[in-house]
Short mmCIF file of C-alpha atoms in Angstrom, two decimals:
data_model
loop_
_atom_site.label_atom_id
_atom_site.label_comp_id
_atom_site.label_asym_id
_atom_site.label_seq_id
_atom_site.Cartn_x
_atom_site.Cartn_y
_atom_site.Cartn_z
CA MET A 1 -96.23 -43.44 168.54
CA LYS A 2 -95.92 -44.46 164.86
CA PHE A 3 -92.68 -44.26 163.16
CA HIS A 4 -92.62 -41.00 161.55
CA ASP A 5 -93.28 -39.60 165.29
CA ILE A 6 -90.09 -41.37 166.45
CA LEU A 7 -88.25 -39.95 163.65
CA ASN A 8 -89.52 -36.49 164.13
CA SER A 9 -88.53 -36.73 167.80
CA ALA A 10 -85.21 -38.23 167.19
CA ALA A 11 -84.60 -35.38 164.61
CA THR A 12 -85.82 -33.00 166.97
CA ASN A 13 -84.15 -34.25 170.19
CA LEU A 14 -80.71 -34.33 168.27
CA TRP A 15 -80.35 -30.69 168.04
CA HIS A 16 -80.77 -29.70 171.90
CA ASN A 17 -77.30 -29.69 172.15
CA LYS A 18 -76.07 -28.18 168.57
CA GLY A 19 -72.30 -28.46 169.52
CA ARG A 20 -71.98 -31.78 170.75
CA THR A 21 -73.63 -33.37 167.79
CA PHE A 22 -72.11 -31.44 165.44
CA LEU A 23 -68.57 -32.24 166.55
CA THR A 24 -69.80 -36.23 166.50
CA ILE A 25 -71.13 -35.80 162.98
CA ILE A 26 -67.73 -34.37 162.06
CA ALA A 27 -65.78 -37.16 163.66
CA VAL A 28 -68.15 -39.70 161.75
CA PHE A 29 -67.45 -37.30 158.09
CA ILE A 30 -63.80 -38.22 158.80
CA GLY A 31 -64.07 -41.36 158.54
CA SER A 32 -66.71 -41.78 155.89
CA LEU A 33 -64.29 -39.10 153.62
CA THR A 34 -61.40 -41.27 154.07
CA ILE A 35 -63.20 -44.84 153.34
CA ALA A 36 -64.86 -43.19 149.99
CA ILE A 37 -62.24 -41.49 148.40
CA THR A 38 -60.17 -44.85 149.37
CA MET A 39 -63.02 -46.64 147.70
CA GLY A 40 -63.33 -44.48 144.77
CA ILE A 41 -59.57 -45.22 144.14
CA ASN A 42 -60.07 -48.55 144.03
CA ASN A 43 -63.03 -48.31 141.67
CA GLY A 44 -60.98 -46.05 139.54
CA VAL A 45 -58.09 -48.41 139.40
CA ASN A 46 -59.98 -51.70 138.81
CA ASP A 47 -62.03 -50.30 136.20
CA TYR A 48 -59.11 -49.54 134.22
CA LEU A 49 -57.22 -52.51 134.63
CA LYS A 50 -60.46 -54.05 133.66
CA LYS A 51 -60.78 -51.80 130.11
CA GLN A 52 -57.02 -52.83 129.70
CA VAL A 53 -57.71 -56.42 129.89
CA GLY A 54 -61.04 -56.34 127.75
CA ASN A 55 -58.90 -54.53 125.04
CA VAL A 56 -56.27 -56.92 124.75
CA GLY A 57 -57.83 -60.17 124.47
CA LYS A 58 -56.22 -63.68 124.79
CA THR A 59 -55.36 -63.40 128.54
CA GLU A 60 -55.25 -67.15 129.14
CA GLN A 61 -52.17 -67.32 126.29
CA MET A 62 -48.99 -68.23 127.87
CA SER A 63 -45.25 -67.13 127.16
CA ILE A 64 -42.99 -69.27 128.25
CA LEU A 65 -39.00 -68.07 128.64
CA PRO A 66 -35.88 -69.83 130.00
CA GLY A 67 -35.43 -69.29 133.48
CA SER A 68 -37.00 -66.05 134.36
CA SER A 69 -36.87 -62.77 132.37
CA SER A 70 -37.84 -58.82 132.73
CA GLN A 71 -37.88 -56.09 130.35
CA ASP A 72 -37.32 -52.43 130.97
CA THR A 73 -40.02 -50.29 129.09
CA ASN A 74 -39.16 -46.99 129.72
CA GLU A 75 -38.64 -43.91 127.06
CA PRO A 76 -37.09 -44.89 124.01
CA GLN A 77 -33.16 -45.04 124.46
CA LYS A 78 -30.46 -43.82 121.92
CA TYR A 79 -28.72 -46.47 120.10
CA ASN A 80 -25.04 -47.02 121.03
CA THR A 81 -22.15 -49.31 119.24
CA LYS A 82 -21.87 -51.35 122.38
CA LYS A 83 -25.96 -51.80 122.86
CA SER A 84 -28.44 -53.61 120.92
CA SER A 85 -32.09 -53.54 121.04
CA GLN A 86 -32.78 -56.77 122.56
CA ASN A 87 -30.27 -59.07 124.55
CA ALA A 88 -29.70 -62.40 122.20
CA ASP A 89 -28.71 -64.26 125.73
CA GLY A 90 -31.28 -67.24 127.05
CA MET A 91 -32.27 -68.27 123.54
CA MET A 92 -34.05 -71.87 122.96
CA ASP A 93 -33.43 -74.48 120.50
CA LYS A 94 -35.48 -77.48 119.00
CA ASN A 95 -34.77 -79.55 122.40
CA ASP A 96 -36.01 -76.87 124.75
CA VAL A 97 -39.12 -76.51 122.43
CA LYS A 98 -39.61 -80.22 122.65
CA LYS A 99 -39.39 -80.27 126.67
CA ILE A 100 -41.62 -77.37 126.81
CA LYS A 101 -44.19 -79.43 124.46
CA SER A 102 -43.69 -82.50 126.89
CA VAL A 103 -45.54 -80.42 130.09
CA LYS A 104 -49.14 -81.87 129.89
CA GLY A 105 -51.86 -79.15 130.24
CA LEU A 106 -50.75 -76.93 127.27
CA LYS A 107 -51.42 -77.01 123.51
CA ASP A 108 -51.26 -74.49 120.10
CA PHE A 109 -47.52 -74.37 120.56
CA LYS A 110 -45.87 -71.78 118.67
CA ALA A 111 -41.88 -70.85 118.69
CA LEU A 112 -40.83 -67.41 118.07
CA LYS A 113 -37.98 -66.64 116.38
CA ASP A 114 -35.58 -63.88 117.22
CA CYS A 115 -36.88 -60.49 115.52
CA ASP A 116 -33.78 -57.96 117.30
CA VAL A 117 -32.90 -55.22 115.36
CA ASP A 118 -29.76 -52.82 116.08
CA TYR A 119 -31.73 -49.63 116.19
CA VAL A 120 -34.85 -47.93 114.38
CA GLN A 121 -34.96 -44.24 112.58
CA GLY A 122 -37.90 -42.14 112.19
CA PRO A 123 -37.97 -38.75 109.91
CA ASN A 124 -35.52 -37.12 112.18
CA LYS A 125 -32.97 -40.29 111.79
CA THR A 126 -31.58 -40.35 115.31
CA LYS A 127 -31.28 -43.71 116.08
CA TYR A 128 -33.25 -45.69 118.48
CA LEU A 129 -33.14 -49.01 120.48
CA ILE A 130 -36.63 -50.52 120.27
CA ILE A 131 -38.57 -53.27 122.35
CA ALA A 132 -40.71 -55.16 120.05
CA GLN A 133 -42.64 -58.49 119.42
CA ILE A 134 -44.38 -59.76 116.47
CA THR A 135 -47.84 -59.45 116.43
CA GLU A 136 -50.20 -63.03 118.04
CA GLY A 137 -53.65 -61.55 116.89
CA ILE A 138 -54.07 -59.26 119.80
CA ASN A 139 -56.23 -56.41 119.63
CA TYR A 140 -53.72 -53.93 121.40
CA ASP A 141 -55.33 -50.59 122.62
CA LEU A 142 -54.90 -48.11 120.38
CA LYS A 143 -54.81 -44.12 120.47
CA VAL A 144 -54.86 -43.91 117.01
CA GLY A 145 -54.97 -45.90 113.36
CA HIS A 146 -55.89 -49.99 113.24
CA GLN A 147 -53.85 -53.32 114.17
CA VAL A 148 -50.57 -54.96 112.15
CA ALA A 149 -51.69 -57.64 109.78
CA THR A 150 -51.38 -60.97 111.48
CA SER A 151 -50.58 -62.65 107.97
CA GLY A 152 -49.16 -61.60 104.55
CA LYS A 153 -45.87 -60.11 103.71
CA LYS A 154 -46.95 -56.37 104.69
CA ALA A 155 -44.42 -54.19 106.73
CA GLN A 156 -46.34 -53.06 109.55
CA ILE A 157 -45.37 -51.59 113.08
CA LEU A 158 -47.55 -50.47 116.09
CA ILE A 159 -45.02 -47.94 118.01
CA THR A 160 -46.08 -46.26 121.72
CA LYS A 161 -47.02 -42.80 122.29
CA PRO A 162 -43.26 -42.09 123.84
CA MET A 163 -41.87 -43.40 120.40
CA VAL A 164 -44.01 -40.73 118.39
CA LYS A 165 -41.91 -37.55 119.50
CA SER A 166 -38.63 -39.13 119.91
CA TYR A 167 -38.95 -40.38 116.56
CA GLY A 168 -39.76 -36.93 115.14
CA PHE A 169 -43.36 -37.42 114.08
CA LYS A 170 -45.32 -33.84 115.28
CA ASN A 171 -48.47 -36.45 116.78
CA ALA A 172 -50.06 -39.74 117.08
CA GLN A 173 -52.28 -39.31 113.76
CA ASP A 174 -48.97 -37.58 111.59
CA ALA A 175 -47.38 -40.74 112.46
CA LEU A 176 -50.09 -42.97 110.83
CA GLY A 177 -48.87 -43.93 107.36
CA LYS A 178 -45.33 -42.76 107.76
CA LYS A 179 -42.34 -44.79 107.52
CA VAL A 180 -39.94 -45.97 109.94
CA THR A 181 -36.25 -47.67 108.93
CA LEU A 182 -35.17 -50.75 111.44
CA VAL A 183 -31.45 -51.74 110.98
CA THR A 184 -30.63 -55.05 111.59
CA LYS A 185 -26.86 -56.86 111.32
CA SER A 186 -26.17 -60.45 110.52
CA PRO A 187 -23.90 -61.59 113.57
CA VAL A 188 -21.65 -63.43 110.99
CA THR A 189 -21.89 -61.66 107.99
CA ARG A 190 -22.14 -58.29 109.66
CA LYS A 191 -24.19 -56.73 106.96
CA LYS A 192 -26.57 -54.36 108.01
CA THR A 193 -30.02 -54.88 106.28
CA LYS A 194 -32.27 -51.65 106.32
CA ILE A 195 -36.20 -52.48 106.60
CA SER A 196 -38.65 -50.41 106.13
CA ALA A 197 -41.90 -50.62 107.75
CA THR A 198 -45.17 -48.36 107.96
CA VAL A 199 -46.62 -46.98 110.96
CA VAL A 200 -50.60 -47.98 111.14
CA GLY A 201 -51.13 -47.37 114.54
CA VAL A 202 -49.89 -45.90 117.91
CA ARG A 203 -50.58 -47.45 120.80
CA ASN A 204 -52.06 -46.08 124.31
CA ASP A 205 -49.95 -46.04 127.43
CA SER A 206 -51.23 -48.45 129.90
CA ILE A 207 -49.91 -50.55 132.89
CA VAL A 208 -50.87 -54.18 130.68
CA SER A 209 -49.34 -52.70 127.54
CA LYS A 210 -45.81 -53.06 128.55
CA GLY A 211 -44.66 -50.63 126.01
CA PHE A 212 -43.88 -52.65 122.98
CA ALA A 213 -43.95 -52.02 119.65
CA ILE A 214 -45.76 -54.49 117.80
CA TYR A 215 -44.38 -55.77 114.40
CA SER A 216 -46.61 -57.38 111.47
CA ASN A 217 -46.06 -60.81 110.65
CA GLY A 218 -44.56 -59.49 107.14
CA LEU A 219 -42.17 -57.36 109.03
CA GLY A 220 -41.18 -59.77 111.57
CA GLN A 221 -40.52 -62.61 108.68
CA LYS A 222 -38.29 -59.85 107.03
CA ILE A 223 -36.21 -59.11 110.08
CA ILE A 224 -35.51 -62.74 111.35
CA ALA A 225 -34.64 -63.53 107.80
CA ALA A 226 -31.95 -61.07 107.67
CA ASN A 227 -30.58 -61.92 111.50
CA GLN A 228 -30.17 -65.24 109.99
CA LYS A 229 -28.05 -64.29 106.89
CA GLY A 230 -25.06 -66.51 106.70
CA LEU A 231 -26.00 -68.73 109.85
CA PRO A 232 -25.48 -72.22 109.72
CA HIS A 233 -28.93 -74.26 109.24
CA ALA A 234 -28.70 -75.47 113.24
CA LEU A 235 -28.30 -71.91 114.48
CA LYS A 236 -31.41 -70.94 112.40
CA ASP A 237 -33.48 -72.76 114.83
CA LYS A 238 -33.11 -70.85 117.90
CA TYR A 239 -36.18 -69.03 119.70
CA VAL A 240 -36.60 -66.43 122.26
CA SER A 241 -39.76 -67.47 123.71
CA VAL A 242 -42.89 -70.22 122.93
CA ILE A 243 -46.34 -69.32 123.24
CA ALA A 244 -48.86 -71.76 124.32
CA THR A 245 -52.56 -72.08 125.53
CA PRO A 246 -53.62 -73.94 128.36
CA VAL A 247 -56.29 -76.78 128.14
CA ASN A 248 -57.80 -75.78 131.28
CA LYS A 249 -58.47 -71.94 132.18
CA SER A 250 -58.73 -72.63 136.07
CA ALA A 251 -55.95 -71.12 138.00
CA SER A 252 -54.99 -74.31 139.78
CA SER A 253 -54.25 -76.09 136.58
CA ILE A 254 -52.44 -73.44 135.28
CA LYS A 255 -50.60 -72.93 138.23
CA LYS A 256 -49.86 -76.51 138.32
CA VAL A 257 -48.74 -76.37 134.65
CA GLU A 258 -46.40 -73.19 135.66
CA ASP A 259 -44.62 -75.41 138.28
CA ASN A 260 -44.01 -78.13 136.06
CA LEU A 261 -42.49 -75.66 133.55
CA THR A 262 -40.10 -74.44 136.59
CA LYS A 263 -39.02 -77.89 137.11
CA LYS A 264 -37.94 -78.51 133.23
CA GLY A 265 -35.95 -74.79 133.65
CA TYR A 266 -38.59 -72.85 132.32
CA SER A 267 -40.77 -69.74 133.30
CA GLY A 268 -44.35 -69.36 132.08
CA MET A 269 -46.89 -66.83 132.92
CA THR A 270 -50.27 -65.87 131.28
CA LEU A 271 -51.67 -62.10 131.19
CA LYS A 272 -54.45 -62.64 133.36
CA GLU A 273 -52.27 -63.93 135.92
CA ALA A 274 -49.91 -60.95 135.29
CA VAL A 275 -53.07 -58.49 135.45
CA ASN A 276 -54.41 -60.27 138.47
CA GLU A 277 -51.09 -59.64 140.48
CA LEU A 278 -51.59 -55.69 139.74
CA PHE A 279 -55.43 -56.45 141.08
CA LEU A 280 -53.85 -57.66 144.13
CA THR A 281 -51.45 -55.03 144.88
CA PHE A 282 -53.65 -52.02 144.40
CA ASN A 283 -56.65 -54.03 146.61
CA ALA A 284 -53.85 -54.12 149.08
CA VAL A 285 -52.75 -50.86 149.35
CA THR A 286 -56.42 -49.25 149.29
CA GLY A 287 -57.11 -52.07 151.68
CA VAL A 288 -54.89 -50.61 153.78
CA LEU A 289 -56.26 -46.95 153.49
CA ILE A 290 -59.71 -48.23 154.09
CA VAL A 291 -58.30 -49.62 157.68
CA PHE A 292 -57.32 -46.11 158.57
CA GLY A 293 -61.10 -45.01 157.53
CA ALA A 294 -62.20 -47.73 160.17
CA ILE A 295 -60.21 -46.44 162.92
CA ALA A 296 -61.47 -43.11 162.21
CA LEU A 297 -64.92 -44.54 162.57
CA VAL A 298 -64.25 -46.60 165.30
CA ALA A 299 -62.98 -43.57 167.21
CA ALA A 300 -66.41 -41.84 165.74
CA CYS A 301 -68.52 -44.55 167.28
CA PHE A 302 -67.15 -43.42 170.82
CA GLY A 303 -68.00 -40.04 170.06
CA VAL A 304 -71.97 -41.26 169.26
CA ILE A 305 -71.63 -43.46 172.52
CA ASN A 306 -70.72 -40.56 174.60
CA THR A 307 -73.10 -38.29 172.78
CA LEU A 308 -76.03 -40.22 173.36
CA TYR A 309 -75.09 -40.88 176.96
CA MET A 310 -75.28 -37.03 177.76
CA SER A 311 -78.50 -36.75 175.98
CA VAL A 312 -79.78 -39.92 178.09
CA ARG A 313 -78.72 -38.19 181.52
CA ASP A 314 -79.66 -34.69 180.35
CA ARG A 315 -83.21 -35.87 179.01
CA THR A 316 -84.08 -38.19 182.42
CA LYS A 317 -86.98 -36.49 183.33
CA GLU A 318 -88.90 -36.28 179.92
CA ILE A 319 -87.98 -39.88 179.48
CA GLY A 320 -89.66 -40.60 182.62
CA LEU A 321 -92.76 -38.50 181.62
CA MET A 322 -92.91 -40.51 178.16
CA LYS A 323 -92.78 -43.65 180.14
CA ALA A 324 -95.08 -42.77 182.37
CA LEU A 325 -97.61 -41.32 179.86
CA GLY A 326 -97.14 -45.02 178.75
CA LEU A 327 -94.44 -44.97 176.12
CA SER A 328 -92.85 -48.53 175.98
CA LYS A 329 -89.73 -49.48 176.18
CA GLY A 330 -89.38 -50.48 172.66
CA LYS A 331 -90.57 -47.03 171.65
CA VAL A 332 -88.00 -45.19 173.85
CA PHE A 333 -85.11 -47.52 172.70
CA SER A 334 -86.38 -46.65 169.07
CA ILE A 335 -86.26 -42.85 169.51
CA PHE A 336 -82.19 -42.89 170.66
CA SER A 337 -81.59 -45.90 168.03
CA CYS A 338 -82.93 -43.15 165.25
CA GLU A 339 -81.06 -40.47 166.54
CA ALA A 340 -77.79 -42.73 166.28
CA ILE A 341 -78.83 -43.50 162.56
CA LEU A 342 -78.88 -40.08 161.78
CA ILE A 343 -75.55 -39.02 163.23
CA GLY A 344 -74.42 -41.73 160.85
CA LEU A 345 -76.46 -40.62 158.21
CA PHE A 346 -75.35 -37.03 158.27
CA GLY A 347 -71.77 -37.44 158.86
CA SER A 348 -71.77 -40.30 155.81
CA SER A 349 -73.39 -38.18 153.21
CA LEU A 350 -71.46 -35.12 154.19
CA GLY A 351 -68.63 -37.12 153.99
CA LEU A 352 -69.12 -38.72 150.38
CA LEU A 353 -70.54 -35.57 148.74
CA LEU A 354 -67.10 -33.83 149.78
CA ALA A 355 -65.30 -37.00 148.47
CA MET A 356 -67.25 -36.71 145.16
CA GLY A 357 -66.04 -33.18 144.89
CA LEU A 358 -62.19 -33.73 145.97
CA GLY A 359 -62.36 -36.45 143.49
CA SER A 360 -63.19 -34.65 140.45
CA ALA A 361 -60.82 -32.12 141.60
CA ILE A 362 -58.33 -34.47 141.90
CA ASN A 363 -59.03 -36.27 138.30
CA ASN A 364 -58.64 -33.19 136.63
CA PHE A 365 -55.43 -32.53 138.30
CA ALA A 366 -53.90 -36.08 137.80
CA ALA A 367 -55.35 -36.18 134.16
CA LYS A 368 -52.93 -33.11 133.54
CA SER A 369 -50.33 -34.22 135.87
CA PHE A 370 -48.95 -37.66 137.07
CA LEU A 371 -51.71 -39.44 134.79
CA LYS A 372 -51.23 -37.49 131.70
CA GLY A 373 -50.99 -40.15 128.68
CA LEU A 374 -53.08 -42.92 130.28
CA ASP A 375 -56.05 -42.36 128.50
CA GLY A 376 -59.37 -43.56 129.74
CA PHE A 377 -58.14 -43.62 133.35
CA THR A 378 -60.11 -41.66 136.07
CA LEU A 379 -58.14 -42.07 139.24
CA ILE A 380 -61.35 -42.19 141.62
CA GLN A 381 -64.44 -43.30 140.39
CA PHE A 382 -67.64 -43.43 142.07
CA ASN A 383 -71.05 -45.33 141.76
CA TRP A 384 -74.42 -45.80 143.16
CA THR A 385 -73.28 -49.16 144.58
CA SER A 386 -70.32 -48.28 146.83
CA SER A 387 -71.75 -44.97 147.63
CA ILE A 388 -75.15 -46.55 149.26
CA LEU A 389 -72.97 -49.67 150.98
CA ILE A 390 -70.58 -46.76 152.79
CA ILE A 391 -73.98 -44.96 154.28
CA GLY A 392 -75.63 -48.04 154.73
CA ILE A 393 -72.67 -49.89 156.64
CA ILE A 394 -71.47 -46.66 158.42
CA CYS A 395 -75.42 -46.20 159.66
CA LEU A 396 -75.35 -49.84 160.70
CA ILE A 397 -72.42 -48.71 162.84
CA THR A 398 -73.64 -45.71 164.66
CA PHE A 399 -76.93 -47.61 165.25
CA LEU A 400 -74.88 -50.39 166.83
CA ALA A 401 -72.94 -47.91 169.11
CA GLY A 402 -76.19 -46.04 169.92
CA THR A 403 -77.33 -49.49 171.59
CA LEU A 404 -75.83 -49.16 174.39
CA PRO A 405 -77.34 -45.58 175.37
CA ALA A 406 -80.76 -46.68 173.93
CA LYS A 407 -81.14 -49.62 176.05
CA ARG A 408 -79.89 -47.40 179.27
CA ALA A 409 -82.87 -44.92 178.14
CA ALA A 410 -85.30 -47.42 177.60
CA LYS A 411 -84.62 -49.36 181.41
CA LEU A 412 -85.28 -46.26 183.22
CA ASP A 413 -87.54 -46.48 185.97
CA PRO A 414 -90.54 -43.80 185.48
CA ILE A 415 -90.39 -43.00 188.98
CA THR A 416 -87.18 -42.73 189.35
CA ALA A 417 -86.63 -40.53 186.12
CA LEU A 418 -88.78 -38.08 187.26
CA ARG A 419 -87.38 -37.65 190.62
CA TYR A 420 -83.96 -37.17 188.84
CA GLU A 421 -82.43 -33.60 189.56
#
């Protein structure tokens, strides 16, 4: 008996009891569907994060702050006289910079001065708080426009998508080339300074971008100069953070640098580490969901074992006749093993096809609802590698589940089997 004969025999025998086989395939189908959807989500989220990292660049650059710091990056908040755009607490001076520079394993230090503004106004003249930073040459993911100037005196700004509507622009394209006014007040003279900036780009919403507006070097220097009017010279050398580049890019070396910074009272983190935390979080969540799919597959395995055991019992005489005619134990084992594999193949294929259909529908819904604005984020993605992997693993699992009844069939004594009633 050749392989195609074994396969034909297995396919034919599988449907002797259609109801039993169908229910077993459904059990495998449920496990396959759960795992396929979960892996699709994992692929989608990881692909989006990788694209965000690729767009940003300079993922090894470390931002160093005094103690710990966090930022609220929700929708723009309206200005009130009791609250300024950024908290000036936790400023660092030359001594802090000197301590940070003494930490081994870092290079290319740059201390960033305070570029706080009281509020910003767009065409609608409504006053809003703004969280922003001066560009460090990072290529931000933009919906429209171009990056701000990293040198020179041009006063340019990148705003976020939520800022477009809040500031009174019709859309992102309408904002390009338009002016916004940033108002800052000297802490000494209390004199307000209005600084006009040109919107040159609008940033896409993303998990990595943090919702910051970005100032050009020229705009940042103008804000710093306005903030420092009337300040004593000693107070002008105040910094909100220090950025540096790790000499060694390995995870262990960066961790060692961060530990040394912590001992000196500072916190440091690279963009790559922040993104890796997101990867780990999402992978952990999808890992839990895959476990549920695996549990469904385990239950399906008992169905496969039961189906094939019943099949062996129902076909005992047939097995005895085949063995009496010279069919070897290995061939009998192969027939029942093929039946188990076919159950896994049918169930996993159906589950994968339905997962793709549901994935497409969920992606369309997500793009119009809870993922609206996150351009380039396809929540559920499938690829040939993961699809073939799912089918292969499930077929392997059902094959292993079918080995017990297959062995029993192979060991049947032909004379005893022929006498079976």
